PDB file of C-alpha atoms in Angstrom:
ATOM      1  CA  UNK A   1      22.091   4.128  30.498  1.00 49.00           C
ATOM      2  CA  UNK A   2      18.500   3.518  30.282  1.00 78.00           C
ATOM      3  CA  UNK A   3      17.200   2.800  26.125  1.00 86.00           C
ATOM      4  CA  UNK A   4      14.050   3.634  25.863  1.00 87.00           C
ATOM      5  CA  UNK A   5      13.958   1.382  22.800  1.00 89.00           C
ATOM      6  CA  UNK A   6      14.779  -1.743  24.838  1.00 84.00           C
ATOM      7  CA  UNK A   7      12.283  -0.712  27.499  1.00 88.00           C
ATOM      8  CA  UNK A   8       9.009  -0.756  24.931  1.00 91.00           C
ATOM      9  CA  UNK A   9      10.602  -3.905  22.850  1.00 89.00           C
ATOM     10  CA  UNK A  10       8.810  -6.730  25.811  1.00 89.00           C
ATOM     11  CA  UNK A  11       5.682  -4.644  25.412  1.00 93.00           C
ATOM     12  CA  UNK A  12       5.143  -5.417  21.692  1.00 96.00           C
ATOM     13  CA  UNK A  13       3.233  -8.093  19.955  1.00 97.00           C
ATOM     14  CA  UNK A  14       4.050  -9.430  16.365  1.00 97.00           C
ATOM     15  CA  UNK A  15       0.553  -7.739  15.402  1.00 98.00           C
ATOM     16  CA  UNK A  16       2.052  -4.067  16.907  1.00 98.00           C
ATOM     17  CA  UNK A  17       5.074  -5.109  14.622  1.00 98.00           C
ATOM     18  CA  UNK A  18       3.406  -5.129  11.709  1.00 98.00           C
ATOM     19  CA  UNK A  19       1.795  -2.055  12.248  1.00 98.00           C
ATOM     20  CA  UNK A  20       4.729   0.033  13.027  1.00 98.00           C
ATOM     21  CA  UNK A  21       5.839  -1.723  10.381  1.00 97.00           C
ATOM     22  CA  UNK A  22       3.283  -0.270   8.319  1.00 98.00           C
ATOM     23  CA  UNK A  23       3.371   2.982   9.595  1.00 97.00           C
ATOM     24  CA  UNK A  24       6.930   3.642   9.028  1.00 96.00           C
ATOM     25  CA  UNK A  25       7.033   2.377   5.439  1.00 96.00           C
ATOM     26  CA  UNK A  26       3.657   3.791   4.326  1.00 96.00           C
ATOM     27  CA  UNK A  27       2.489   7.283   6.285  1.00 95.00           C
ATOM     28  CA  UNK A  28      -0.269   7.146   7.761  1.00 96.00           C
ATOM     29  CA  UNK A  29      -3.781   4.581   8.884  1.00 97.00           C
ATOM     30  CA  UNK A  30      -6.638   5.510   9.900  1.00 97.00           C
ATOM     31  CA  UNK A  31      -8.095   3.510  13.190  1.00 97.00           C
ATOM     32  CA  UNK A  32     -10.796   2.062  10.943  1.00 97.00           C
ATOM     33  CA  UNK A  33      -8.287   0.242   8.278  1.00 98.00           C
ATOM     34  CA  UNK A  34      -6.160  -0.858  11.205  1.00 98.00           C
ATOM     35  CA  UNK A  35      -9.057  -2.171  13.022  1.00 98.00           C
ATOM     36  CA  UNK A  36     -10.373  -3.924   9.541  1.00 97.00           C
ATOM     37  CA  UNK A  37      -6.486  -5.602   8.449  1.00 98.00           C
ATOM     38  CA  UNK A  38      -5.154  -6.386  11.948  1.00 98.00           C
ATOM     39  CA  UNK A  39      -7.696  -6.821  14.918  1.00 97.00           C
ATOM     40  CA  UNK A  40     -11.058  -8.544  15.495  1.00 96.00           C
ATOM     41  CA  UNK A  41     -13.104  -5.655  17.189  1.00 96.00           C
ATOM     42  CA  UNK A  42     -12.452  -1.783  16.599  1.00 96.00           C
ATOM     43  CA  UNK A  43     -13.075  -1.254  20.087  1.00 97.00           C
ATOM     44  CA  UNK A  44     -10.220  -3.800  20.508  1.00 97.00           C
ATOM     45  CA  UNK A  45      -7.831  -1.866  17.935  1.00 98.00           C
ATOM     46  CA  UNK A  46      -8.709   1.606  20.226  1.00 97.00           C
ATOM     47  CA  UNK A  47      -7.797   0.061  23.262  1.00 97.00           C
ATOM     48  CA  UNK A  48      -4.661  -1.144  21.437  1.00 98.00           C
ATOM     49  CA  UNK A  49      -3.879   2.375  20.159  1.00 98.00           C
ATOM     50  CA  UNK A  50      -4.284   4.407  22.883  1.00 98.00           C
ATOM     51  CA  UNK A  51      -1.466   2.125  24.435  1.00 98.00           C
ATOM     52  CA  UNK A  52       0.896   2.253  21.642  1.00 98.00           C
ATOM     53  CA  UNK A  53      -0.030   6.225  21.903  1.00 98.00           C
ATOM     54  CA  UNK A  54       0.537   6.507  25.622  1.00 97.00           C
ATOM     55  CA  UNK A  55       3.758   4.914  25.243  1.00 96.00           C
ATOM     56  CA  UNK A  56       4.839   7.318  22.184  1.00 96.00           C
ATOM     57  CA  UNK A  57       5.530   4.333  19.707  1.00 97.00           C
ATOM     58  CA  UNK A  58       2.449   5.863  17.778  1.00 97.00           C
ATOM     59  CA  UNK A  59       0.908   9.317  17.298  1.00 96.00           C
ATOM     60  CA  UNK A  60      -2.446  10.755  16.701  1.00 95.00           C
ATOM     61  CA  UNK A  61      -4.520  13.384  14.549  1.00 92.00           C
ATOM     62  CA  UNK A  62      -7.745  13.752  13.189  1.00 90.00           C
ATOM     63  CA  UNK A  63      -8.362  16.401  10.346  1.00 85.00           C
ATOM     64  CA  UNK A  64     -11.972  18.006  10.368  1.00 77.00           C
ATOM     65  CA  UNK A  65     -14.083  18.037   7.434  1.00 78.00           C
ATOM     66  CA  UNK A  66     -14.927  20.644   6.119  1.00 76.00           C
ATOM     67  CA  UNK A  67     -18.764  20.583   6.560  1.00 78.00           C
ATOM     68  CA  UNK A  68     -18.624  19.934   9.405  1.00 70.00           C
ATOM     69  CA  UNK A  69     -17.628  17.148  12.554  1.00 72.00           C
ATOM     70  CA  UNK A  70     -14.647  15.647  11.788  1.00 75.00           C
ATOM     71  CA  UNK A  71     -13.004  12.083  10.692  1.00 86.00           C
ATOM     72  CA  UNK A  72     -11.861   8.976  12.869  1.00 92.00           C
ATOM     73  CA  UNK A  73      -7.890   9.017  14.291  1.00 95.00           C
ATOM     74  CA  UNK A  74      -5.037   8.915  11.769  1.00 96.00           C
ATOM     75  CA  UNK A  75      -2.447   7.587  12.866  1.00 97.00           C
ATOM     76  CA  UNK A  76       1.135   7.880  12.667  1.00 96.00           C
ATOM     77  CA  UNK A  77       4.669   6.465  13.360  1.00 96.00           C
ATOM     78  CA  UNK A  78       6.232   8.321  16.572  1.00 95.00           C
ATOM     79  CA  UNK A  79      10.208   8.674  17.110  1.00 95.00           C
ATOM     80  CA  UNK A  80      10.297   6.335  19.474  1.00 95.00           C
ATOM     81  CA  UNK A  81       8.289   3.946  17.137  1.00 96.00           C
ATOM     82  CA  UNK A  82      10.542   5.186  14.046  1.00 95.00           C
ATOM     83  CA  UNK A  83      13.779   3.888  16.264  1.00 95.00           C
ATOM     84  CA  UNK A  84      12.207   0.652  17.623  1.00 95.00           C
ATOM     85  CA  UNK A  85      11.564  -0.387  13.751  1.00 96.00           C
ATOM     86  CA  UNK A  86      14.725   0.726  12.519  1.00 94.00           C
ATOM     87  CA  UNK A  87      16.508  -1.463  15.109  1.00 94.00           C
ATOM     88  CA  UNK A  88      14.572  -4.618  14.441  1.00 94.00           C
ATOM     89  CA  UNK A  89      15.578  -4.376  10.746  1.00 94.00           C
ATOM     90  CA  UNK A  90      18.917  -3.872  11.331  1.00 93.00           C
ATOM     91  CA  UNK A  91      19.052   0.139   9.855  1.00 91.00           C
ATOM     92  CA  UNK A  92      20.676   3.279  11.187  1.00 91.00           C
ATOM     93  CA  UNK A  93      18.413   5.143  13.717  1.00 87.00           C
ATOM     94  CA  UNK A  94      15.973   7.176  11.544  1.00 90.00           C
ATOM     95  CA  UNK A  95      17.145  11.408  12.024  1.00 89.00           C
ATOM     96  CA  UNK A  96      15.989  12.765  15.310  1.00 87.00           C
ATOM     97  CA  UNK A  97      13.420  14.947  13.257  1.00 87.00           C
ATOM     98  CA  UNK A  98      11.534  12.341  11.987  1.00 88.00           C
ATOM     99  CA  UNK A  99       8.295  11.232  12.973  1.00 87.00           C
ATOM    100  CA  UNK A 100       7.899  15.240  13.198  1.00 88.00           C
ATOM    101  CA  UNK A 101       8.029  15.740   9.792  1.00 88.00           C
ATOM    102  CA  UNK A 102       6.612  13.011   8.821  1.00 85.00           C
ATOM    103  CA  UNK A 103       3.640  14.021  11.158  1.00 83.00           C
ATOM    104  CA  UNK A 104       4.241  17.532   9.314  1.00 85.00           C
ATOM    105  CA  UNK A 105       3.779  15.819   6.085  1.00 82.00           C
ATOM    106  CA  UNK A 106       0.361  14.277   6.566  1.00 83.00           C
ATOM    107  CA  UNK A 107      -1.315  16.685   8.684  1.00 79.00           C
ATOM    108  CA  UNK A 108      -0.488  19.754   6.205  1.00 71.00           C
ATOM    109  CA  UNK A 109       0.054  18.161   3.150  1.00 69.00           C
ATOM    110  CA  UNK A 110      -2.154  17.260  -0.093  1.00 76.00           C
ATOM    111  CA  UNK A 111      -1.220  14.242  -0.423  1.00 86.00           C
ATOM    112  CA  UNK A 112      -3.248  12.624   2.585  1.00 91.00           C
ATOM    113  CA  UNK A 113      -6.287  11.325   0.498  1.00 90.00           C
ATOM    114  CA  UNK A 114      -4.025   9.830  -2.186  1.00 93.00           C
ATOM    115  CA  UNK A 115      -2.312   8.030   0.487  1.00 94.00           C
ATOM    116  CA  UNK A 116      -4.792   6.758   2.424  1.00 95.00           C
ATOM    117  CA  UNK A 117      -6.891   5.665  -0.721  1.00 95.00           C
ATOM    118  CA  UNK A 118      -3.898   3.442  -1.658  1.00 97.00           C
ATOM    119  CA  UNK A 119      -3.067   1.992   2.383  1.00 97.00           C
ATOM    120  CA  UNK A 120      -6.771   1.248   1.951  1.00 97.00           C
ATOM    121  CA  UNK A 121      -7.047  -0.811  -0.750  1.00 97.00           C
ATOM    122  CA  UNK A 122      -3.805  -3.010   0.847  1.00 98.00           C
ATOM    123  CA  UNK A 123      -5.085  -2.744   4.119  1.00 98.00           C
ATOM    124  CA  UNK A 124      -8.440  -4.522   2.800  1.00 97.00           C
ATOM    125  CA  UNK A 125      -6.419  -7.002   1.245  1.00 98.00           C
ATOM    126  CA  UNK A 126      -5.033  -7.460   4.467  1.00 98.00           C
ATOM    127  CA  UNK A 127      -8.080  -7.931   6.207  1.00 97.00           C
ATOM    128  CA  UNK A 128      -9.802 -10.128   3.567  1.00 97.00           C
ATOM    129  CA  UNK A 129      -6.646 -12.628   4.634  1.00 97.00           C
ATOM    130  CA  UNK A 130      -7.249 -11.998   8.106  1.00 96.00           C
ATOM    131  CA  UNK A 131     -10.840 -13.331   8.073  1.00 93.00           C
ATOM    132  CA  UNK A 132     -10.096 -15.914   4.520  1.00 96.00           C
ATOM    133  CA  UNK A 133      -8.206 -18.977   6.001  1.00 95.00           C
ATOM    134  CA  UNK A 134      -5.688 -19.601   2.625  1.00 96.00           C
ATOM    135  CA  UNK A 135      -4.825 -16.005   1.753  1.00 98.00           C
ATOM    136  CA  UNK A 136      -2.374 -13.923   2.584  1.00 98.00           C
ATOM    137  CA  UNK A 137      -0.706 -10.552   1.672  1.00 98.00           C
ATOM    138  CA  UNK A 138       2.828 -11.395   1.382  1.00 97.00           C
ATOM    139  CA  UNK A 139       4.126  -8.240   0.499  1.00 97.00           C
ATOM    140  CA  UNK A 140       3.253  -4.527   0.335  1.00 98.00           C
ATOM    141  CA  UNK A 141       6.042  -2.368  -0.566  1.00 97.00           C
ATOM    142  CA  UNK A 142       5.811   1.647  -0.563  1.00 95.00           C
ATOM    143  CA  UNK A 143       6.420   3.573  -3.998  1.00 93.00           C
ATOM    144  CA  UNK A 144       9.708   4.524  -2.783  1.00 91.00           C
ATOM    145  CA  UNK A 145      10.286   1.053  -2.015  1.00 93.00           C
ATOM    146  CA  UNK A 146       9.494   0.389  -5.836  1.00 92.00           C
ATOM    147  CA  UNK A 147      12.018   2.619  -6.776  1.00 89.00           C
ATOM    148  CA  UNK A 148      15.514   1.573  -5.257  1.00 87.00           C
ATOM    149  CA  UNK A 149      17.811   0.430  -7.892  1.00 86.00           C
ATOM    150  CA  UNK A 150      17.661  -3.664  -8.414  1.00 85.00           C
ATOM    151  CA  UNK A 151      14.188  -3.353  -6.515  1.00 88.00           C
ATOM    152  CA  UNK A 152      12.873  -6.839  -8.344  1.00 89.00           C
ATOM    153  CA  UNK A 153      15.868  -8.836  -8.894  1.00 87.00           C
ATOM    154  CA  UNK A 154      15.860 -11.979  -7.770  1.00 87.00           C
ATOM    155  CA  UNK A 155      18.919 -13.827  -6.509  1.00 85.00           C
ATOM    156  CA  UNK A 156      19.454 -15.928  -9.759  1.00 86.00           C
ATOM    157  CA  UNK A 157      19.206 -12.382 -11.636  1.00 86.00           C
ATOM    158  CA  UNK A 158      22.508 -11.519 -14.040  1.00 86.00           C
ATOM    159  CA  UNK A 159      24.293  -9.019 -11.457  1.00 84.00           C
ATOM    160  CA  UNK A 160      24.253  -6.076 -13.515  1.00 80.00           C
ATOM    161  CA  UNK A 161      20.688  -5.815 -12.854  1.00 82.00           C
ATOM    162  CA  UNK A 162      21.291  -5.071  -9.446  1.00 81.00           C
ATOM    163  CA  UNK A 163      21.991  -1.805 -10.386  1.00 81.00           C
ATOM    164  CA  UNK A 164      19.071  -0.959 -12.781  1.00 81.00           C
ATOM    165  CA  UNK A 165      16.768   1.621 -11.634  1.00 81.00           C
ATOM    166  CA  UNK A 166      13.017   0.708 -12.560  1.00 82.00           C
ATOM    167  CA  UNK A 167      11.586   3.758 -14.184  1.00 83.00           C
ATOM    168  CA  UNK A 168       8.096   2.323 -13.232  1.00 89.00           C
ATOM    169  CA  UNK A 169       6.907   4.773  -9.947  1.00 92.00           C
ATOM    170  CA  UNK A 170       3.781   2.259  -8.906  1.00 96.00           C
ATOM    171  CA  UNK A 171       1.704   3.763  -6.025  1.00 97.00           C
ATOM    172  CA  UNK A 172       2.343   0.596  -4.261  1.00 97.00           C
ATOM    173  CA  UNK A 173       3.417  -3.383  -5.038  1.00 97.00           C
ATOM    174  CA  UNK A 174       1.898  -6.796  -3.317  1.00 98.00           C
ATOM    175  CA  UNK A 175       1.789  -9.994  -3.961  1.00 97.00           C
ATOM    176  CA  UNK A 176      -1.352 -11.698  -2.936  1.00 98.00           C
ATOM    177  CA  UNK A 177      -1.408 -15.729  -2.045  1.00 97.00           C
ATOM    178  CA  UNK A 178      -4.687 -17.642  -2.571  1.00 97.00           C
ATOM    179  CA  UNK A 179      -5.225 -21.198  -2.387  1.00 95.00           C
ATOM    180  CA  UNK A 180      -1.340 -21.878  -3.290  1.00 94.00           C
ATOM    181  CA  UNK A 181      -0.995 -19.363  -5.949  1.00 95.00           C
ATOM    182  CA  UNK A 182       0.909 -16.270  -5.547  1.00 96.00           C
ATOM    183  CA  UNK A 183       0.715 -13.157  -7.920  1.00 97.00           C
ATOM    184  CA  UNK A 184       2.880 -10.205  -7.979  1.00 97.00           C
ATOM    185  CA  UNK A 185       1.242  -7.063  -8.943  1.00 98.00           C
ATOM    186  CA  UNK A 186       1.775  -2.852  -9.168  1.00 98.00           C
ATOM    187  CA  UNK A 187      -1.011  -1.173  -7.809  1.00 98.00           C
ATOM    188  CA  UNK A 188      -2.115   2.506  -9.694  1.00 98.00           C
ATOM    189  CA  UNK A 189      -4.478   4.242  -7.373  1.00 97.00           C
ATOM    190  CA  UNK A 190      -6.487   6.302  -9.763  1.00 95.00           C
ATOM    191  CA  UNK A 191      -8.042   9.414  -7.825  1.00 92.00           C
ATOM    192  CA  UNK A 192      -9.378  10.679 -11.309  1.00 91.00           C
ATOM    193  CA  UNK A 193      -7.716  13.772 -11.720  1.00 91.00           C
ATOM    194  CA  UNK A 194      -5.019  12.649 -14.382  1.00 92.00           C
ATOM    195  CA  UNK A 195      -5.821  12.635 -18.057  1.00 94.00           C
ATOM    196  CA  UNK A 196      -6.809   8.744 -18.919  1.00 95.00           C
ATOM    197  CA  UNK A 197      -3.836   9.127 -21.630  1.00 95.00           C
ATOM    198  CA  UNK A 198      -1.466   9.679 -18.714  1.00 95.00           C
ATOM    199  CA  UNK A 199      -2.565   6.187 -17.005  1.00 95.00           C
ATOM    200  CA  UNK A 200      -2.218   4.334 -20.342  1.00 96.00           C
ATOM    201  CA  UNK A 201       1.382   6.185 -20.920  1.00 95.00           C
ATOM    202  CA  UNK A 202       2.894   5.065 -17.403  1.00 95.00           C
ATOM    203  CA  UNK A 203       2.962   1.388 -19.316  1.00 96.00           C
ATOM    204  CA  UNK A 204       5.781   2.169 -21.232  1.00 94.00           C
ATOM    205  CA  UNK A 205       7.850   1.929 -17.630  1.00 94.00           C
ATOM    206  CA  UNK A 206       6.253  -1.360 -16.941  1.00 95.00           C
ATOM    207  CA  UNK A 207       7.288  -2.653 -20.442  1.00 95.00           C
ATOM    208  CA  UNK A 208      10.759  -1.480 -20.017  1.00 93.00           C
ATOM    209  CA  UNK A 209      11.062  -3.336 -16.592  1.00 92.00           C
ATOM    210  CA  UNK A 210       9.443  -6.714 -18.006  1.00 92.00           C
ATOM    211  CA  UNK A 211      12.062  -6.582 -20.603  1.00 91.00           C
ATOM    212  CA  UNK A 212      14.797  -6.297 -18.461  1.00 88.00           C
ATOM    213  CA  UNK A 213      13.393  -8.686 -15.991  1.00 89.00           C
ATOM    214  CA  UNK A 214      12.558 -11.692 -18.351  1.00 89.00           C
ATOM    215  CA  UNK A 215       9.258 -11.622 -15.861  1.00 90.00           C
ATOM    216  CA  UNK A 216       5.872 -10.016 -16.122  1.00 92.00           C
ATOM    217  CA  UNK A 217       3.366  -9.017 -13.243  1.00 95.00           C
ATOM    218  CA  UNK A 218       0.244  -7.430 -13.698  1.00 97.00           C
ATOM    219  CA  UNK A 219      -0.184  -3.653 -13.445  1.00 98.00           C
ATOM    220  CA  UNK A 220      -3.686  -3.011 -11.442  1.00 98.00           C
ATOM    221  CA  UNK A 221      -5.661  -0.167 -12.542  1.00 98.00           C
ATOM    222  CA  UNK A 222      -7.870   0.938  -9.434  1.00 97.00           C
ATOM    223  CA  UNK A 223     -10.266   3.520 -10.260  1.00 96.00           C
ATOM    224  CA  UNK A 224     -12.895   5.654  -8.985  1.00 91.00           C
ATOM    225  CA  UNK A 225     -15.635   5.015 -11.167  1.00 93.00           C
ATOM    226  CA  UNK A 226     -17.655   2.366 -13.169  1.00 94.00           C
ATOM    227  CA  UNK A 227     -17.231   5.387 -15.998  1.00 95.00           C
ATOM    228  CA  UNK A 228     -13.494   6.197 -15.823  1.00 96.00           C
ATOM    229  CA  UNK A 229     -12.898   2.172 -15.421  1.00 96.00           C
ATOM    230  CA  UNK A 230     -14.896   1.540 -19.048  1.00 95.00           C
ATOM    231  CA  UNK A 231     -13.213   4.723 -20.862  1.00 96.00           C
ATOM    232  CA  UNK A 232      -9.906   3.437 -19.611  1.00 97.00           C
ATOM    233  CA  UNK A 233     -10.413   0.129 -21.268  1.00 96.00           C
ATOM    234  CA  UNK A 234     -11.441   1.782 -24.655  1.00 95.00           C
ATOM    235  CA  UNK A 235      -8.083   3.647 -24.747  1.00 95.00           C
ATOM    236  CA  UNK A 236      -6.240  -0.098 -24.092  1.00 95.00           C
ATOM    237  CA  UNK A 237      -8.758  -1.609 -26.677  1.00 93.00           C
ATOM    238  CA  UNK A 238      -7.120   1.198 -29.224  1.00 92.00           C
ATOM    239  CA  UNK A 239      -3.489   0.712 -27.823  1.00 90.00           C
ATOM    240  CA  UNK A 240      -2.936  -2.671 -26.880  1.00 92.00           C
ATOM    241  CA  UNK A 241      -0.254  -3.218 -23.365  1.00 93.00           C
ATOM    242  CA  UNK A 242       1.733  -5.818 -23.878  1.00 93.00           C
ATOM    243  CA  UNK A 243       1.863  -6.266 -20.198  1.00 95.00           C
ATOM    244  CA  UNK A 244      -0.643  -7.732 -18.450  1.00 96.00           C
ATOM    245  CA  UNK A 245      -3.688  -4.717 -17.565  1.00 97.00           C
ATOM    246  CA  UNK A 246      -6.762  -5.277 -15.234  1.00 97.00           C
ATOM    247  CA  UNK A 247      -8.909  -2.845 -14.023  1.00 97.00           C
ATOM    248  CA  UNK A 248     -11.135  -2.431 -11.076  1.00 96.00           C
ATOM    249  CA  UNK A 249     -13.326   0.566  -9.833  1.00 95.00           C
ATOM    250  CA  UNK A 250     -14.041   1.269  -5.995  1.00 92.00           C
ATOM    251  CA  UNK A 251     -17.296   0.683  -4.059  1.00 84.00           C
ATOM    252  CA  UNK A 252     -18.423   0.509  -0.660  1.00 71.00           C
ATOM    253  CA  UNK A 253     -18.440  -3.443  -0.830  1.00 75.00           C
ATOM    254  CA  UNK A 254     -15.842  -4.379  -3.290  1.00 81.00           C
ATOM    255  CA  UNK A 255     -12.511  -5.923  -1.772  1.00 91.00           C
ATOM    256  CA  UNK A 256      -9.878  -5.875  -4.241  1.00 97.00           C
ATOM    257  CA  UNK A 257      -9.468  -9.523  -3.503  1.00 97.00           C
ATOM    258  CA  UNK A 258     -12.877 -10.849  -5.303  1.00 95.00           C
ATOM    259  CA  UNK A 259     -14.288 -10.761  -8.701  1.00 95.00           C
ATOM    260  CA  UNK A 260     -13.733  -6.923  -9.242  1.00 96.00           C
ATOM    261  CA  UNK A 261     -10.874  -6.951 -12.098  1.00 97.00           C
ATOM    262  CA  UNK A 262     -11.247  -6.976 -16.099  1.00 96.00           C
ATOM    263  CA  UNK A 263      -8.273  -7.825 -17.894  1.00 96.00           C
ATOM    264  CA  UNK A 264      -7.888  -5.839 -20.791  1.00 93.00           C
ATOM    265  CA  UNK A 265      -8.841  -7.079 -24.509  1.00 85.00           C
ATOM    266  CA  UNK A 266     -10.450  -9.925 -22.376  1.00 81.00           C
ATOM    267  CA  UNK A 267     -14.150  -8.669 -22.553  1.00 79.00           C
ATOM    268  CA  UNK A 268     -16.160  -8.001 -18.980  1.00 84.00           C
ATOM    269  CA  UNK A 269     -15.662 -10.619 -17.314  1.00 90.00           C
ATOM    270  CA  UNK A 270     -14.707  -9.820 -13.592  1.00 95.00           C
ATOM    271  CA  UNK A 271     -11.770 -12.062 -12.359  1.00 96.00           C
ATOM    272  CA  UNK A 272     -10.621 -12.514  -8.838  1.00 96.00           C
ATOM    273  CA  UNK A 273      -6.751 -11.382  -7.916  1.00 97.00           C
ATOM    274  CA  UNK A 274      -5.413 -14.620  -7.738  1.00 96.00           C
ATOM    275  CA  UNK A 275      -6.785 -15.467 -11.243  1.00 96.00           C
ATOM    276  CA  UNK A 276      -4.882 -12.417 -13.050  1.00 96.00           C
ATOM    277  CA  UNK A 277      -2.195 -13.911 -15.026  1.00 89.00           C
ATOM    278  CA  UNK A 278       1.274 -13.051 -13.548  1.00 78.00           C
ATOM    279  CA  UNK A 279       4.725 -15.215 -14.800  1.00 66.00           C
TER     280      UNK A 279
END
């Protein structure tokens, strides 16, 4: 019997991998943040695409705005993508509804600009390694991901933490390498719409799961304005974390790589990733 999964396996590179990969584990990419983490030209990437589309690893949609035109492609994982991944990592085949309702999901649902504001902050990261000889993302796990029991044990862990369930729900977690250091870090993707009391709150979770851990890693603070980002460090001014808090605000130019982060309580000067302090 012919399996169409071992038919499309020769036709993959490592890079369409990783972003099947990605596409299973986080939702949905637009062409532009592929093109930007993964290939050197975009007209390279849309070649690329249209292959993975024609051979139904990948699907396609692209929402109109609502003054008009419309944005680029977003992409998503297909069934026969969802089953080619799911094989290479050893899982049972994702349910034959899949990569519908996960299409469902994104096309319909609220939650696309959330989602895609987070993939693109890790999918710059991504590309800041690509073109940055010495850096690499060497992890990007999903907030479900985050929040399977023993999620950040290590090996040498007691084994009853195996079983504890981190009541931190990060929007994402990495851990960036630069020039030999690595740093672990939870990503909050700040769209502005939550009371700034209800950012400093979640760090109650990330205490919790320090203490439990014996290990700290910062919690990343991304917001959407210069404003929101000097309010928010008022509020941690007044209520000290005891885990480690830096915050950055978006702008057309800023990679979340560079000099973009404050720690908290440590004044206004910007620090790079790789200088946050993790242990």
């Amino acid at each position: 019997m012919d399996d169409p999964v071992l038919r499309v396996q020769v036709r993959l590179t490592a890079r369409d991998r990783t972003l099947l990969g990605w596409l299973y584990d986080h939702g949905v990419l637009t062409s532009f943040q592929i093109a930007n983490a993964l290939f050197p030209s975009l007209d390279f990437c849309q070649r690329r695409l249209r292959t993975l589309t024609e051979l139904r690893l990948i699907a396609r949609f692209r929402p109109n705005r609502p003054d008009g035109g419309s944005y680029p492609y977003h992409y998503v994982i297909d069934q026969l993508g969802a089953e080619t991944i799911a094989a290479a990592r050893g899982e049972h085949p994702p349910r034959r509804e899949h990569a519908r309702t996960e299409r469902r999901r994104w096309t319909a649902g609220h939650l696309l600009a959330h989602r895609l504001g987070i993939n693109q902050f890790f999918t710059d990261l991504a590309g800041h390694a690509r073109s940055h000889p010495g850096t690499t993302l060497d992890a990007w796990w999903s907030e479900s991901a985050c929040r399977r029991p023993g999620a950040f044990v290590r090996s040498d862990d007691p084994v009853v933490l195996r079983a504890y369930q981190p009541r931190v729900r990060p929007d994402g977690y990495g851990e960036w390498t630069e020039d030999g250091v690595t740093v672990p870090f939870f990503l909050e993707y700040d769209t502005g719409t939550e009371p700034l009391g209800t950012l400093v709150d979640k760090l109650d979770g990330y205490t919790e799961l320090a203490r439990h851990l014996g290990r700290v890693w910062p919690v990343l603070f991304w917001l959407h304005s210069p404003a929101r980002e000097r309010n928010l460090q008022r509020m941690l001014t007044d209520q000290p974390p005891i885990v480690p808090v830096a915050t950055g605000h978006r702008t057309d130019s800023s990679s979340p790589a560079g000099e973009v982060w404050a720690i908290a309580q440590a004044g206004w000067y910007r620090y790079r990733l790789a200088e946050l302090p993790a242990s």
